[in-house]
Amino acid sequence: MSPELFDIVDENDQVIGQARRTECHGNPALVHRVSHVMVFNSRGEILLQKRADNKDIQPGKWDTSVGGHLDPGEDYLRAAIREMFEELGVENIPLTFLYKSRIRNDIESENIATYLAVFDQEINFDRHEISEVRFWSGDEVNQALGSGLLTPNFEQEWNLYLDWQSRYLADTALCAGSNFADLIDLLKGDNG
């Protein structure tokens, strides 16, 4: 099997080369791209995935609903759609773009696009990558912050989401999709 390759990007998110996954994880100079999807249910709870114990980064910790690296030449939205299916078995649901962010630490450097989805059906997650999934209330997430249960990347993501929520959840619709008609009221629940 050939090594997994990532596009390497500059600080403006422009592709400047490629590197193997094993080179990117452990070398923060190799900035690469990732898509995240924050999946909520109709009660306003967020789905978190518990990373399998065989993962090279943050094994056994609770993480963002969906997160995955972009394939070479892939855009953020296509990667989010692909990862939703690969990780959770979920397809053909609307995704709403929330924001772009960056993670910079001693292990890796990632440029991230985060999307939002609402999903209430059965989840058939990839048991090789994920050991467990469950919906968490906003209060449960807030109580777990700093405890070591959550990945540092998700803790950063959660704070970005709360900031986005406080700035943009007003009395206007997020998306014209019919599945999002009540999204504002739903997300104003107990996530803060």
JSON list of C-alpha atoms in Angstrom, two decimals:
[
{"chain": "A", "resi": 1, "resn": "MET", "atom": "CA", "xyz": [0.00, 0.00, 0.00]},
{"chain": "A", "resi": 2, "resn": "SER", "atom": "CA", "xyz": [1.37, 3.42, -0.95]},
{"chain": "A", "resi": 3, "resn": "PRO", "atom": "CA", "xyz": [1.91, 5.98, 1.82]},
{"chain": "A", "resi": 4, "resn": "GLU", "atom": "CA", "xyz": [-0.90, 8.45, 2.51]},
{"chain": "A", "resi": 5, "resn": "LEU", "atom": "CA", "xyz": [0.02, 11.83, 1.01]},
{"chain": "A", "resi": 6, "resn": "PHE", "atom": "CA", "xyz": [-1.17, 15.26, 2.11]},
{"chain": "A", "resi": 7, "resn": "ASP", "atom": "CA", "xyz": [-0.95, 18.56, 0.27]},
{"chain": "A", "resi": 8, "resn": "ILE", "atom": "CA", "xyz": [1.38, 20.89, 2.14]},
{"chain": "A", "resi": 9, "resn": "VAL", "atom": "CA", "xyz": [0.24, 24.50, 2.22]},
{"chain": "A", "resi": 10, "resn": "ASP", "atom": "CA", "xyz": [1.68, 27.87, 3.12]},
{"chain": "A", "resi": 11, "resn": "GLU", "atom": "CA", "xyz": [0.22, 30.28, 5.68]},
{"chain": "A", "resi": 12, "resn": "ASN", "atom": "CA", "xyz": [-2.21, 31.51, 2.97]},
{"chain": "A", "resi": 13, "resn": "ASP", "atom": "CA", "xyz": [-3.50, 27.92, 2.46]},
{"chain": "A", "resi": 14, "resn": "GLN", "atom": "CA", "xyz": [-1.92, 27.67, -1.00]},
{"chain": "A", "resi": 15, "resn": "VAL", "atom": "CA", "xyz": [-0.52, 24.26, -1.98]},
{"chain": "A", "resi": 16, "resn": "ILE", "atom": "CA", "xyz": [3.29, 24.30, -2.09]},
{"chain": "A", "resi": 17, "resn": "GLY", "atom": "CA", "xyz": [4.04, 20.55, -2.14]},
{"chain": "A", "resi": 18, "resn": "GLN", "atom": "CA", "xyz": [3.18, 17.16, -0.71]},
{"chain": "A", "resi": 19, "resn": "ALA", "atom": "CA", "xyz": [4.40, 15.03, 2.17]},
{"chain": "A", "resi": 20, "resn": "ARG", "atom": "CA", "xyz": [3.59, 11.66, 3.68]},
{"chain": "A", "resi": 21, "resn": "ARG", "atom": "CA", "xyz": [1.24, 11.51, 6.67]},
{"chain": "A", "resi": 22, "resn": "THR", "atom": "CA", "xyz": [4.05, 10.13, 8.82]},
{"chain": "A", "resi": 23, "resn": "GLU", "atom": "CA", "xyz": [6.15, 13.22, 8.01]},
{"chain": "A", "resi": 24, "resn": "CYS", "atom": "CA", "xyz": [3.32, 15.65, 8.78]},
{"chain": "A", "resi": 25, "resn": "HIS", "atom": "CA", "xyz": [2.53, 14.20, 12.21]},
{"chain": "A", "resi": 26, "resn": "GLY", "atom": "CA", "xyz": [5.62, 15.12, 14.15]},
{"chain": "A", "resi": 27, "resn": "ASN", "atom": "CA", "xyz": [6.79, 18.02, 11.99]},
{"chain": "A", "resi": 28, "resn": "PRO", "atom": "CA", "xyz": [4.76, 21.17, 12.67]},
{"chain": "A", "resi": 29, "resn": "ALA", "atom": "CA", "xyz": [6.54, 22.92, 9.78]},
{"chain": "A", "resi": 30, "resn": "LEU", "atom": "CA", "xyz": [4.43, 20.84, 7.36]},
{"chain": "A", "resi": 31, "resn": "VAL", "atom": "CA", "xyz": [1.08, 22.65, 7.34]},
{"chain": "A", "resi": 32, "resn": "HIS", "atom": "CA", "xyz": [-1.71, 20.48, 5.92]},
{"chain": "A", "resi": 33, "resn": "ARG", "atom": "CA", "xyz": [-5.48, 20.68, 5.52]},
{"chain": "A", "resi": 34, "resn": "VAL", "atom": "CA", "xyz": [-8.31, 19.12, 7.53]},
{"chain": "A", "resi": 35, "resn": "SER", "atom": "CA", "xyz": [-12.12, 19.22, 7.43]},
{"chain": "A", "resi": 36, "resn": "HIS", "atom": "CA", "xyz": [-14.24, 18.97, 10.57]},
{"chain": "A", "resi": 37, "resn": "VAL", "atom": "CA", "xyz": [-17.98, 18.44, 10.89]},
{"chain": "A", "resi": 38, "resn": "MET", "atom": "CA", "xyz": [-19.78, 19.20, 14.12]},
{"chain": "A", "resi": 39, "resn": "VAL", "atom": "CA", "xyz": [-22.84, 16.93, 14.13]},
{"chain": "A", "resi": 40, "resn": "PHE", "atom": "CA", "xyz": [-25.74, 17.92, 16.36]},
{"chain": "A", "resi": 41, "resn": "ASN", "atom": "CA", "xyz": [-29.00, 16.11, 17.01]},
{"chain": "A", "resi": 42, "resn": "SER", "atom": "CA", "xyz": [-32.39, 17.83, 17.12]},
{"chain": "A", "resi": 43, "resn": "ARG", "atom": "CA", "xyz": [-32.04, 18.24, 20.90]},
{"chain": "A", "resi": 44, "resn": "GLY", "atom": "CA", "xyz": [-28.97, 20.42, 20.37]},
{"chain": "A", "resi": 45, "resn": "GLU", "atom": "CA", "xyz": [-26.47, 17.84, 21.63]},
{"chain": "A", "resi": 46, "resn": "ILE", "atom": "CA", "xyz": [-23.15, 17.39, 19.84]},
{"chain": "A", "resi": 47, "resn": "LEU", "atom": "CA", "xyz": [-21.90, 14.01, 18.67]},
{"chain": "A", "resi": 48, "resn": "LEU", "atom": "CA", "xyz": [-18.36, 13.23, 19.78]},
{"chain": "A", "resi": 49, "resn": "GLN", "atom": "CA", "xyz": [-16.26, 10.29, 18.67]},
{"chain": "A", "resi": 50, "resn": "LYS", "atom": "CA", "xyz": [-13.86, 8.46, 20.96]},
{"chain": "A", "resi": 51, "resn": "ARG", "atom": "CA", "xyz": [-10.68, 7.89, 19.03]},
{"chain": "A", "resi": 52, "resn": "ALA", "atom": "CA", "xyz": [-9.58, 4.27, 18.75]},
{"chain": "A", "resi": 53, "resn": "ASP", "atom": "CA", "xyz": [-6.62, 3.20, 20.84]},
{"chain": "A", "resi": 54, "resn": "ASN", "atom": "CA", "xyz": [-4.59, 2.50, 17.66]},
{"chain": "A", "resi": 55, "resn": "LYS", "atom": "CA", "xyz": [-4.67, 6.15, 16.47]},
{"chain": "A", "resi": 56, "resn": "ASP", "atom": "CA", "xyz": [-1.27, 7.86, 16.19]},
{"chain": "A", "resi": 57, "resn": "ILE", "atom": "CA", "xyz": [-2.60, 11.17, 17.56]},
{"chain": "A", "resi": 58, "resn": "GLN", "atom": "CA", "xyz": [-4.62, 11.40, 20.83]},
{"chain": "A", "resi": 59, "resn": "PRO", "atom": "CA", "xyz": [-5.71, 7.73, 21.08]},
{"chain": "A", "resi": 60, "resn": "GLY", "atom": "CA", "xyz": [-8.64, 7.01, 23.41]},
{"chain": "A", "resi": 61, "resn": "LYS", "atom": "CA", "xyz": [-9.79, 10.62, 23.72]},
{"chain": "A", "resi": 62, "resn": "TRP", "atom": "CA", "xyz": [-13.11, 12.18, 22.72]},
{"chain": "A", "resi": 63, "resn": "ASP", "atom": "CA", "xyz": [-12.89, 14.33, 19.61]},
{"chain": "A", "resi": 64, "resn": "THR", "atom": "CA", "xyz": [-14.85, 16.36, 17.06]},
{"chain": "A", "resi": 65, "resn": "SER", "atom": "CA", "xyz": [-17.80, 14.52, 15.46]},
{"chain": "A", "resi": 66, "resn": "VAL", "atom": "CA", "xyz": [-15.92, 14.10, 12.17]},
{"chain": "A", "resi": 67, "resn": "GLY", "atom": "CA", "xyz": [-12.40, 15.08, 11.27]},
{"chain": "A", "resi": 68, "resn": "GLY", "atom": "CA", "xyz": [-10.21, 14.09, 8.40]},
{"chain": "A", "resi": 69, "resn": "HIS", "atom": "CA", "xyz": [-7.33, 15.15, 6.23]},
{"chain": "A", "resi": 70, "resn": "LEU", "atom": "CA", "xyz": [-7.93, 16.33, 2.69]},
{"chain": "A", "resi": 71, "resn": "ASP", "atom": "CA", "xyz": [-6.70, 14.07, -0.08]},
{"chain": "A", "resi": 72, "resn": "PRO", "atom": "CA", "xyz": [-4.31, 15.75, -2.55]},
{"chain": "A", "resi": 73, "resn": "GLY", "atom": "CA", "xyz": [-6.29, 18.12, -4.77]},
{"chain": "A", "resi": 74, "resn": "GLU", "atom": "CA", "xyz": [-9.48, 17.74, -2.70]},
{"chain": "A", "resi": 75, "resn": "ASP", "atom": "CA", "xyz": [-11.38, 20.77, -1.39]},
{"chain": "A", "resi": 76, "resn": "TYR", "atom": "CA", "xyz": [-12.63, 21.16, 2.18]},
{"chain": "A", "resi": 77, "resn": "LEU", "atom": "CA", "xyz": [-16.30, 20.47, 1.46]},
{"chain": "A", "resi": 78, "resn": "ARG", "atom": "CA", "xyz": [-15.65, 17.32, -0.55]},
{"chain": "A", "resi": 79, "resn": "ALA", "atom": "CA", "xyz": [-13.38, 16.05, 2.25]},
{"chain": "A", "resi": 80, "resn": "ALA", "atom": "CA", "xyz": [-16.07, 16.77, 4.86]},
{"chain": "A", "resi": 81, "resn": "ILE", "atom": "CA", "xyz": [-18.66, 14.85, 2.83]},
{"chain": "A", "resi": 82, "resn": "ARG", "atom": "CA", "xyz": [-16.26, 11.94, 2.28]},
{"chain": "A", "resi": 83, "resn": "GLU", "atom": "CA", "xyz": [-15.22, 11.81, 5.94]},
{"chain": "A", "resi": 84, "resn": "MET", "atom": "CA", "xyz": [-18.86, 11.90, 7.12]},
{"chain": "A", "resi": 85, "resn": "PHE", "atom": "CA", "xyz": [-19.44, 8.72, 5.14]},
{"chain": "A", "resi": 86, "resn": "GLU", "atom": "CA", "xyz": [-16.13, 7.02, 5.97]},
{"chain": "A", "resi": 87, "resn": "GLU", "atom": "CA", "xyz": [-16.25, 7.74, 9.71]},
{"chain": "A", "resi": 88, "resn": "LEU", "atom": "CA", "xyz": [-19.98, 7.71, 10.51]},
{"chain": "A", "resi": 89, "resn": "GLY", "atom": "CA", "xyz": [-21.66, 6.06, 7.52]},
{"chain": "A", "resi": 90, "resn": "VAL", "atom": "CA", "xyz": [-23.70, 9.25, 7.02]},
{"chain": "A", "resi": 91, "resn": "GLU", "atom": "CA", "xyz": [-24.35, 10.64, 3.56]},
{"chain": "A", "resi": 92, "resn": "ASN", "atom": "CA", "xyz": [-26.63, 12.97, 1.63]},
{"chain": "A", "resi": 93, "resn": "ILE", "atom": "CA", "xyz": [-27.25, 15.49, 4.39]},
{"chain": "A", "resi": 94, "resn": "PRO", "atom": "CA", "xyz": [-26.68, 19.25, 4.15]},
{"chain": "A", "resi": 95, "resn": "LEU", "atom": "CA", "xyz": [-23.51, 20.70, 5.62]},
{"chain": "A", "resi": 96, "resn": "THR", "atom": "CA", "xyz": [-23.33, 24.35, 6.61]},
{"chain": "A", "resi": 97, "resn": "PHE", "atom": "CA", "xyz": [-19.91, 26.02, 6.55]},
{"chain": "A", "resi": 98, "resn": "LEU", "atom": "CA", "xyz": [-19.09, 27.67, 9.91]},
{"chain": "A", "resi": 99, "resn": "TYR", "atom": "CA", "xyz": [-15.51, 28.97, 9.84]},
{"chain": "A", "resi": 100, "resn": "LYS", "atom": "CA", "xyz": [-11.87, 28.31, 9.07]},
{"chain": "A", "resi": 101, "resn": "SER", "atom": "CA", "xyz": [-9.28, 27.96, 11.81]},
{"chain": "A", "resi": 102, "resn": "ARG", "atom": "CA", "xyz": [-5.72, 26.85, 12.44]},
{"chain": "A", "resi": 103, "resn": "ILE", "atom": "CA", "xyz": [-4.11, 24.47, 14.87]},
{"chain": "A", "resi": 104, "resn": "ARG", "atom": "CA", "xyz": [-0.45, 24.92, 15.61]},
{"chain": "A", "resi": 105, "resn": "ASN", "atom": "CA", "xyz": [1.26, 22.77, 18.23]},
{"chain": "A", "resi": 106, "resn": "ASP", "atom": "CA", "xyz": [4.41, 20.70, 18.76]},
{"chain": "A", "resi": 107, "resn": "ILE", "atom": "CA", "xyz": [2.98, 17.73, 16.86]},
{"chain": "A", "resi": 108, "resn": "GLU", "atom": "CA", "xyz": [1.23, 19.17, 13.83]},
{"chain": "A", "resi": 109, "resn": "SER", "atom": "CA", "xyz": [0.04, 22.26, 11.98]},
{"chain": "A", "resi": 110, "resn": "GLU", "atom": "CA", "xyz": [-3.37, 22.14, 10.36]},
{"chain": "A", "resi": 111, "resn": "ASN", "atom": "CA", "xyz": [-5.61, 24.54, 8.46]},
{"chain": "A", "resi": 112, "resn": "ILE", "atom": "CA", "xyz": [-9.19, 23.54, 9.19]},
{"chain": "A", "resi": 113, "resn": "ALA", "atom": "CA", "xyz": [-12.61, 24.22, 7.67]},
{"chain": "A", "resi": 114, "resn": "THR", "atom": "CA", "xyz": [-15.48, 23.40, 10.03]},
{"chain": "A", "resi": 115, "resn": "TYR", "atom": "CA", "xyz": [-19.00, 22.51, 8.94]},
{"chain": "A", "resi": 116, "resn": "LEU", "atom": "CA", "xyz": [-22.20, 21.87, 10.86]},
{"chain": "A", "resi": 117, "resn": "ALA", "atom": "CA", "xyz": [-24.80, 19.13, 10.34]},
{"chain": "A", "resi": 118, "resn": "VAL", "atom": "CA", "xyz": [-27.95, 17.99, 12.11]},
{"chain": "A", "resi": 119, "resn": "PHE", "atom": "CA", "xyz": [-28.56, 14.24, 12.20]},
{"chain": "A", "resi": 120, "resn": "ASP", "atom": "CA", "xyz": [-30.93, 12.08, 14.24]},
{"chain": "A", "resi": 121, "resn": "GLN", "atom": "CA", "xyz": [-30.67, 8.68, 12.59]},
{"chain": "A", "resi": 122, "resn": "GLU", "atom": "CA", "xyz": [-28.58, 5.61, 13.34]},
{"chain": "A", "resi": 123, "resn": "ILE", "atom": "CA", "xyz": [-24.82, 6.04, 13.11]},
{"chain": "A", "resi": 124, "resn": "ASN", "atom": "CA", "xyz": [-22.73, 3.17, 11.76]},
{"chain": "A", "resi": 125, "resn": "PHE", "atom": "CA", "xyz": [-19.26, 4.38, 12.66]},
{"chain": "A", "resi": 126, "resn": "ASP", "atom": "CA", "xyz": [-15.92, 2.97, 11.51]},
{"chain": "A", "resi": 127, "resn": "ARG", "atom": "CA", "xyz": [-14.89, 0.71, 14.40]},
{"chain": "A", "resi": 128, "resn": "HIS", "atom": "CA", "xyz": [-11.25, 0.65, 13.24]},
{"chain": "A", "resi": 129, "resn": "GLU", "atom": "CA", "xyz": [-10.87, 4.42, 13.71]},
{"chain": "A", "resi": 130, "resn": "ILE", "atom": "CA", "xyz": [-13.50, 5.08, 16.38]},
{"chain": "A", "resi": 131, "resn": "SER", "atom": "CA", "xyz": [-14.16, 3.06, 19.54]},
{"chain": "A", "resi": 132, "resn": "GLU", "atom": "CA", "xyz": [-17.42, 4.80, 20.53]},
{"chain": "A", "resi": 133, "resn": "VAL", "atom": "CA", "xyz": [-19.74, 7.69, 19.64]},
{"chain": "A", "resi": 134, "resn": "ARG", "atom": "CA", "xyz": [-22.29, 9.48, 21.77]},
{"chain": "A", "resi": 135, "resn": "PHE", "atom": "CA", "xyz": [-24.15, 12.77, 21.95]},
{"chain": "A", "resi": 136, "resn": "TRP", "atom": "CA", "xyz": [-23.06, 15.21, 24.66]},
{"chain": "A", "resi": 137, "resn": "SER", "atom": "CA", "xyz": [-24.95, 18.19, 26.00]},
{"chain": "A", "resi": 138, "resn": "GLY", "atom": "CA", "xyz": [-23.15, 21.52, 25.95]},
{"chain": "A", "resi": 139, "resn": "ASP", "atom": "CA", "xyz": [-22.96, 21.38, 29.75]},
{"chain": "A", "resi": 140, "resn": "GLU", "atom": "CA", "xyz": [-21.30, 17.94, 29.62]},
{"chain": "A", "resi": 141, "resn": "VAL", "atom": "CA", "xyz": [-18.71, 19.23, 27.15]},
{"chain": "A", "resi": 142, "resn": "ASN", "atom": "CA", "xyz": [-18.04, 22.32, 29.27]},
{"chain": "A", "resi": 143, "resn": "GLN", "atom": "CA", "xyz": [-17.57, 20.18, 32.39]},
{"chain": "A", "resi": 144, "resn": "ALA", "atom": "CA", "xyz": [-15.11, 17.89, 30.56]},
{"chain": "A", "resi": 145, "resn": "LEU", "atom": "CA", "xyz": [-12.90, 20.76, 29.33]},
{"chain": "A", "resi": 146, "resn": "GLY", "atom": "CA", "xyz": [-9.41, 20.49, 30.80]},
{"chain": "A", "resi": 147, "resn": "SER", "atom": "CA", "xyz": [-10.05, 17.04, 32.30]},
{"chain": "A", "resi": 148, "resn": "GLY", "atom": "CA", "xyz": [-7.99, 15.07, 29.77]},
{"chain": "A", "resi": 149, "resn": "LEU", "atom": "CA", "xyz": [-11.08, 13.29, 28.36]},
{"chain": "A", "resi": 150, "resn": "LEU", "atom": "CA", "xyz": [-11.19, 15.48, 25.26]},
{"chain": "A", "resi": 151, "resn": "THR", "atom": "CA", "xyz": [-8.52, 16.07, 22.66]},
{"chain": "A", "resi": 152, "resn": "PRO", "atom": "CA", "xyz": [-6.86, 19.49, 22.91]},
{"chain": "A", "resi": 153, "resn": "ASN", "atom": "CA", "xyz": [-7.87, 20.07, 19.28]},
{"chain": "A", "resi": 154, "resn": "PHE", "atom": "CA", "xyz": [-11.54, 19.48, 20.12]},
{"chain": "A", "resi": 155, "resn": "GLU", "atom": "CA", "xyz": [-11.31, 21.77, 23.13]},
{"chain": "A", "resi": 156, "resn": "GLN", "atom": "CA", "xyz": [-10.03, 24.49, 20.80]},
{"chain": "A", "resi": 157, "resn": "GLU", "atom": "CA", "xyz": [-12.78, 23.63, 18.29]},
{"chain": "A", "resi": 158, "resn": "TRP", "atom": "CA", "xyz": [-15.47, 23.84, 20.99]},
{"chain": "A", "resi": 159, "resn": "ASN", "atom": "CA", "xyz": [-14.29, 27.28, 22.07]},
{"chain": "A", "resi": 160, "resn": "LEU", "atom": "CA", "xyz": [-14.28, 28.45, 18.45]},
{"chain": "A", "resi": 161, "resn": "TYR", "atom": "CA", "xyz": [-17.80, 27.09, 18.04]},
{"chain": "A", "resi": 162, "resn": "LEU", "atom": "CA", "xyz": [-19.04, 28.84, 21.19]},
{"chain": "A", "resi": 163, "resn": "ASP", "atom": "CA", "xyz": [-17.50, 32.09, 19.93]},
{"chain": "A", "resi": 164, "resn": "TRP", "atom": "CA", "xyz": [-19.13, 31.58, 16.50]},
{"chain": "A", "resi": 165, "resn": "GLN", "atom": "CA", "xyz": [-22.45, 30.76, 18.16]},
{"chain": "A", "resi": 166, "resn": "SER", "atom": "CA", "xyz": [-22.38, 33.89, 20.31]},
{"chain": "A", "resi": 167, "resn": "ARG", "atom": "CA", "xyz": [-21.63, 36.09, 17.28]},
{"chain": "A", "resi": 168, "resn": "TYR", "atom": "CA", "xyz": [-23.79, 34.58, 14.56]},
{"chain": "A", "resi": 169, "resn": "LEU", "atom": "CA", "xyz": [-26.81, 32.84, 16.02]},
{"chain": "A", "resi": 170, "resn": "ALA", "atom": "CA", "xyz": [-29.30, 35.61, 15.67]},
{"chain": "A", "resi": 171, "resn": "ASP", "atom": "CA", "xyz": [-32.80, 35.66, 14.26]},
{"chain": "A", "resi": 172, "resn": "THR", "atom": "CA", "xyz": [-31.72, 34.85, 10.72]},
{"chain": "A", "resi": 173, "resn": "ALA", "atom": "CA", "xyz": [-31.45, 31.47, 9.00]},
{"chain": "A", "resi": 174, "resn": "LEU", "atom": "CA", "xyz": [-28.08, 29.79, 8.57]},
{"chain": "A", "resi": 175, "resn": "CYS", "atom": "CA", "xyz": [-28.96, 27.95, 5.43]},
{"chain": "A", "resi": 176, "resn": "ALA", "atom": "CA", "xyz": [-31.77, 27.78, 2.92]},
{"chain": "A", "resi": 177, "resn": "GLY", "atom": "CA", "xyz": [-31.90, 23.99, 3.23]},
{"chain": "A", "resi": 178, "resn": "SER", "atom": "CA", "xyz": [-35.22, 22.74, 4.61]},
{"chain": "A", "resi": 179, "resn": "ASN", "atom": "CA", "xyz": [-33.43, 20.67, 7.26]},
{"chain": "A", "resi": 180, "resn": "PHE", "atom": "CA", "xyz": [-32.17, 23.88, 8.87]},
{"chain": "A", "resi": 181, "resn": "ALA", "atom": "CA", "xyz": [-35.48, 25.70, 9.35]},
{"chain": "A", "resi": 182, "resn": "ASP", "atom": "CA", "xyz": [-35.35, 25.35, 13.15]},
{"chain": "A", "resi": 183, "resn": "LEU", "atom": "CA", "xyz": [-31.57, 25.19, 13.53]},
{"chain": "A", "resi": 184, "resn": "ILE", "atom": "CA", "xyz": [-31.19, 28.54, 15.26]},
{"chain": "A", "resi": 185, "resn": "ASP", "atom": "CA", "xyz": [-33.63, 27.65, 18.03]},
{"chain": "A", "resi": 186, "resn": "LEU", "atom": "CA", "xyz": [-32.13, 24.19, 18.32]},
{"chain": "A", "resi": 187, "resn": "LEU", "atom": "CA", "xyz": [-28.57, 25.43, 18.79]},
{"chain": "A", "resi": 188, "resn": "LYS", "atom": "CA", "xyz": [-29.53, 28.14, 21.26]},
{"chain": "A", "resi": 189, "resn": "GLY", "atom": "CA", "xyz": [-30.30, 25.25, 23.65]},
{"chain": "A", "resi": 190, "resn": "ASP", "atom": "CA", "xyz": [-27.74, 24.39, 26.31]},
{"chain": "A", "resi": 191, "resn": "ASN", "atom": "CA", "xyz": [-24.52, 24.51, 24.24]},
{"chain": "A", "resi": 192, "resn": "GLY", "atom": "CA", "xyz": [-23.24, 27.64, 25.91]}
]
